[in-house]
Amino acid sequence: PADWEVVSVASGRIMEREGGTATWVFAPTPRISTYVFSLHAGPYQIWESRAGDVPIRLLARQSLAPHVEVDEWFEVTRAGLDFFADYFAMPYPFGKYDQLIVPDFNIGAMENVAAVTFNERTVQRTESNRFERESRAEIILHEMAHMWFGNLVTKDWWNGLWLNESFATLMAYFALVSATEFEDAWHGFFTNEKPRAYFKDSRVTTHPIEVPVDSTDEFFSVFDAITYQKGSSVLKQLAYFVGEDNFREGVRRYLAKHAYGNTVLDDFIDAQAEASGRDLAEWTREWLFTAGFNELQAEFTCREGAVSGLHIEQRAAPANPTLRTHRFQVAVYDLQDDALALRRVIDAELSGARSALRHLDGWPCPALVFPNHNDWTYARVILSDEGVAAIDGRLHTIAEPLARSMFIQSLFDMARDGRLRLGEYVRIAAAQSVREPNLRVLDQLTRSLSESVALLTRLRPEAEATRSTTLRGLEFLAWDQLEQESDRDRARLWFDLFVAVAESPQARARLRTMLDGRAELPGLVVGPEQRWEVVIALAGLGVPDVQQLIDAEALRDPSDQGAKYAIAADAARPEPAVKRAWLDRLLDPDSELGLARQRYAIAYLFPAHQTRLQEDLLVPILDSLGDLADADPYFLSSYVQGLLRPVCTKESVAAMAATLERGSFHPTVELFLREAHQADEECLALRPGFN
């Protein structure tokens, strides 16, 4: 059609028009990999600007255009192009730079050369909060980094894709810190990226970062949090291990030597070794060719009030026993006027199971020692009973927000592993949340409280008393904070927590006041997304007028996004017939729902408080897995992960085990079924602690 825009790698123009159509022609491209070629056509809204000598454009469909933060998008784009050209010592290599926000995109974004595509989730229909703006900036910068690392220089085969993705994530955070307002982005890396890496690395399906990939079809099986989050965490450790200046010089040498060509892992490692003067052969073996993560724990002894010994213990899971060389910092805290004060930071490089640090010999006995201060290495930190006691009631006295986050994460990890009672974690986290000044730490706390309640809910009936007390307490806490909070970003966090835990008749009534405008909440802007969150929550609780609520909201929001939320709300209804109907619809090979809408149904079909409904359909769900051999891998991953969350009974664990034993499944199905079985076993193992 003559009124459509057509976008590809190189600049294009209309060669001729005839009637209502146009013929486009494009300039030849530089030499690129075929997998980063793209072609786009549609009646897009187009915005144009420049970043120095580079023409830049942003495109979105007309109905989304009013909500696109164009000035902010271009500001991040200009900052990124300047930063990367300087960091890589090489100007942007592909002439023009287009970015397209496209409907029904199956992934977050894709680094097509000079024509990057983004999922419409990058756009919010109300004013974006700080985390949404930061996430959008990180995605923009991640894809931009690929123009050099991934597009200008491309890996030889899919086994090397992890380096493309991990490096782009690492570079996005370098750019966020140096070139945008998000100067504390490494704190966000710790709270958002690293937990996903540790979780995936704890699964029975974990794998080394560098693995053989026999075919393109197998690529999907290793495109995961090891590829992105663990890989970027390990590259962050590499940059600290060799020194950031040496790391940058190694990257520059690598790009200059291999521009417009293909590489293997050794090419990158050799460039880093040459720039730093360090032999990286053993580092590469330990970190890139073995699976799993290490745990670090500090142990110190004192005699007559002075330190007589300090050791760092390093452990690994029996299934993945590699002990690695780590370079990191150790924080030493004193107790002063019942507050934890950072006394000293020690630089350390260690390997092996037990390493002695002599730095504190003879110093006054500390209250607490914490390895991996500032999060330089990839390792979980385990706290001793004395460490937990030192933190309890004193989290707010720790001055650095990242340090508070690291202590909180250690406590939360220990609670989910059964080393600390979940109720104890909730008590500590809830007490800290009401006095926490930092937005990132508050986000971490409220999310972990929501996850804790969901886990307690699945631990029925053993955890029912703890769950009931916890829910009522968090309902009150979140609403009380909402009534007082005037900051929009903080109010959104309290809103999210309240919606997650709202269950009592009083909480349901308060949810309704947000829909009819009677709620007096000074910092909360109730936009379309928030209204739908409330409707979905009420639908999941089974309110009598659920259909009227859904219909009214769908009439109020007739957009494509509104239609997806309406699907979510319907799927959330706690009625066996509704669940069965949606399961049949998801399995219908002739369904015209599309993956984007299927994902909304899957995500909301079995909230934690409907685990019994999930249990009733567990056998049909497991039986369906063998019929999905020809389904799209993106659908399969969503289907298995979404419908097989922990049921937490002996029967469910046995049913999943039996299914694994008798079945021959699509590799994606088998992978996520094995993970679901493991998660169910872990959930079941927590139940005796609530007797």
Tab-separated table of N, CA, C and O in Angstrom, residues 201-203 206 291-295 314-324 419 678:
chain	number	residue	atom	x	y	z
A	201	ASP	N	20.255	-21.371	37.752
A	201	ASP	CA	21.465	-22.148	38.004
A	201	ASP	C	21.260	-23.181	39.105
A	201	ASP	O	22.079	-24.085	39.276
A	202	SER	N	20.176	-23.057	39.865
A	202	SER	CA	19.866	-24.040	40.914
A	202	SER	C	18.945	-25.142	40.411
A	202	SER	O	18.628	-26.074	41.147
A	203	ARG	N	18.506	-25.042	39.154
A	203	ARG	CA	17.584	-26.035	38.603
A	203	ARG	C	18.352	-27.257	38.097
A	203	ARG	O	19.528	-27.164	37.732
A	206	THR	N	20.119	-26.823	34.774
A	206	THR	CA	21.177	-25.856	34.545
A	206	THR	C	22.245	-26.453	33.641
A	206	THR	O	22.325	-27.674	33.451
A	291	ALA	N	28.809	-25.808	35.374
A	291	ALA	CA	27.501	-25.281	35.783
A	291	ALA	C	27.473	-25.016	37.287
A	291	ALA	O	28.337	-25.468	38.042
A	292	GLY	N	26.435	-24.295	37.718
A	292	GLY	CA	26.217	-24.060	39.138
A	292	GLY	C	26.872	-22.800	39.650
A	292	GLY	O	27.676	-22.156	38.965
A	293	PHE	N	26.518	-22.445	40.884
A	293	PHE	CA	27.095	-21.269	41.529
A	293	PHE	C	27.693	-21.677	42.868
A	293	PHE	O	27.391	-22.737	43.423
A	294	ASN	N	28.540	-20.811	43.394
A	294	ASN	CA	29.142	-21.046	44.704
A	294	ASN	C	28.404	-20.259	45.769
A	294	ASN	O	27.744	-19.249	45.494
A	295	GLU	N	28.528	-20.746	47.008
A	295	GLU	CA	28.077	-20.002	48.184
A	295	GLU	C	29.299	-19.564	48.974
A	295	GLU	O	30.265	-20.329	49.116
A	314	GLN	N	33.973	-21.399	50.903
A	314	GLN	CA	33.346	-21.490	49.582
A	314	GLN	C	32.767	-22.891	49.416
A	314	GLN	O	33.450	-23.886	49.653
A	315	ARG	N	31.499	-22.954	49.022
A	315	ARG	CA	30.834	-24.240	48.842
A	315	ARG	C	30.186	-24.302	47.464
A	315	ARG	O	29.936	-23.273	46.828
A	316	ALA	N	29.899	-25.518	47.022
A	316	ALA	CA	29.182	-25.748	45.768
A	316	ALA	C	28.241	-26.923	45.955
A	316	ALA	O	28.461	-27.781	46.817
A	317	ALA	N	27.186	-26.963	45.173
A	317	ALA	CA	26.236	-28.080	45.247
A	317	ALA	C	26.911	-29.358	44.782
A	317	ALA	O	27.741	-29.330	43.861
A	318	PRO	N	26.569	-30.500	45.386
A	318	PRO	CA	27.195	-31.769	44.983
A	318	PRO	C	27.066	-32.062	43.491
A	318	PRO	O	27.973	-32.640	42.885
A	319	ALA	N	25.949	-31.664	42.892
A	319	ALA	CA	25.749	-31.958	41.467
A	319	ALA	C	26.663	-31.132	40.575
A	319	ALA	O	26.962	-31.535	39.443
A	320	ASN	N	27.091	-29.963	41.072
A	320	ASN	CA	27.962	-29.074	40.297
A	320	ASN	C	29.051	-28.563	41.244
A	320	ASN	O	28.984	-27.446	41.744
A	321	PRO	N	30.069	-29.379	41.503
A	321	PRO	CA	30.970	-29.133	42.641
A	321	PRO	C	32.132	-28.175	42.401
A	321	PRO	O	32.972	-28.034	43.278
A	322	THR	N	32.171	-27.488	41.281
A	322	THR	CA	33.333	-26.647	40.980
A	322	THR	C	33.476	-25.498	41.975
A	322	THR	O	32.518	-24.741	42.221
A	323	LEU	N	34.647	-25.372	42.569
A	323	LEU	CA	35.008	-24.198	43.363
A	323	LEU	C	35.850	-23.288	42.473
A	323	LEU	O	36.807	-23.737	41.849
A	324	ARG	N	35.501	-21.997	42.435
A	324	ARG	CA	36.083	-21.092	41.453
A	324	ARG	C	37.002	-20.064	42.104
A	324	ARG	O	36.990	-19.872	43.320
A	419	ARG	N	16.405	-22.648	55.289
A	419	ARG	CA	17.405	-22.376	56.333
A	419	ARG	C	16.926	-21.302	57.307
A	419	ARG	O	17.544	-21.084	58.349
A	678	GLN	N	11.028	-30.457	40.070
A	678	GLN	CA	11.982	-30.044	41.102
A	678	GLN	C	11.361	-29.010	42.040
A	678	GLN	O	11.490	-29.111	43.270
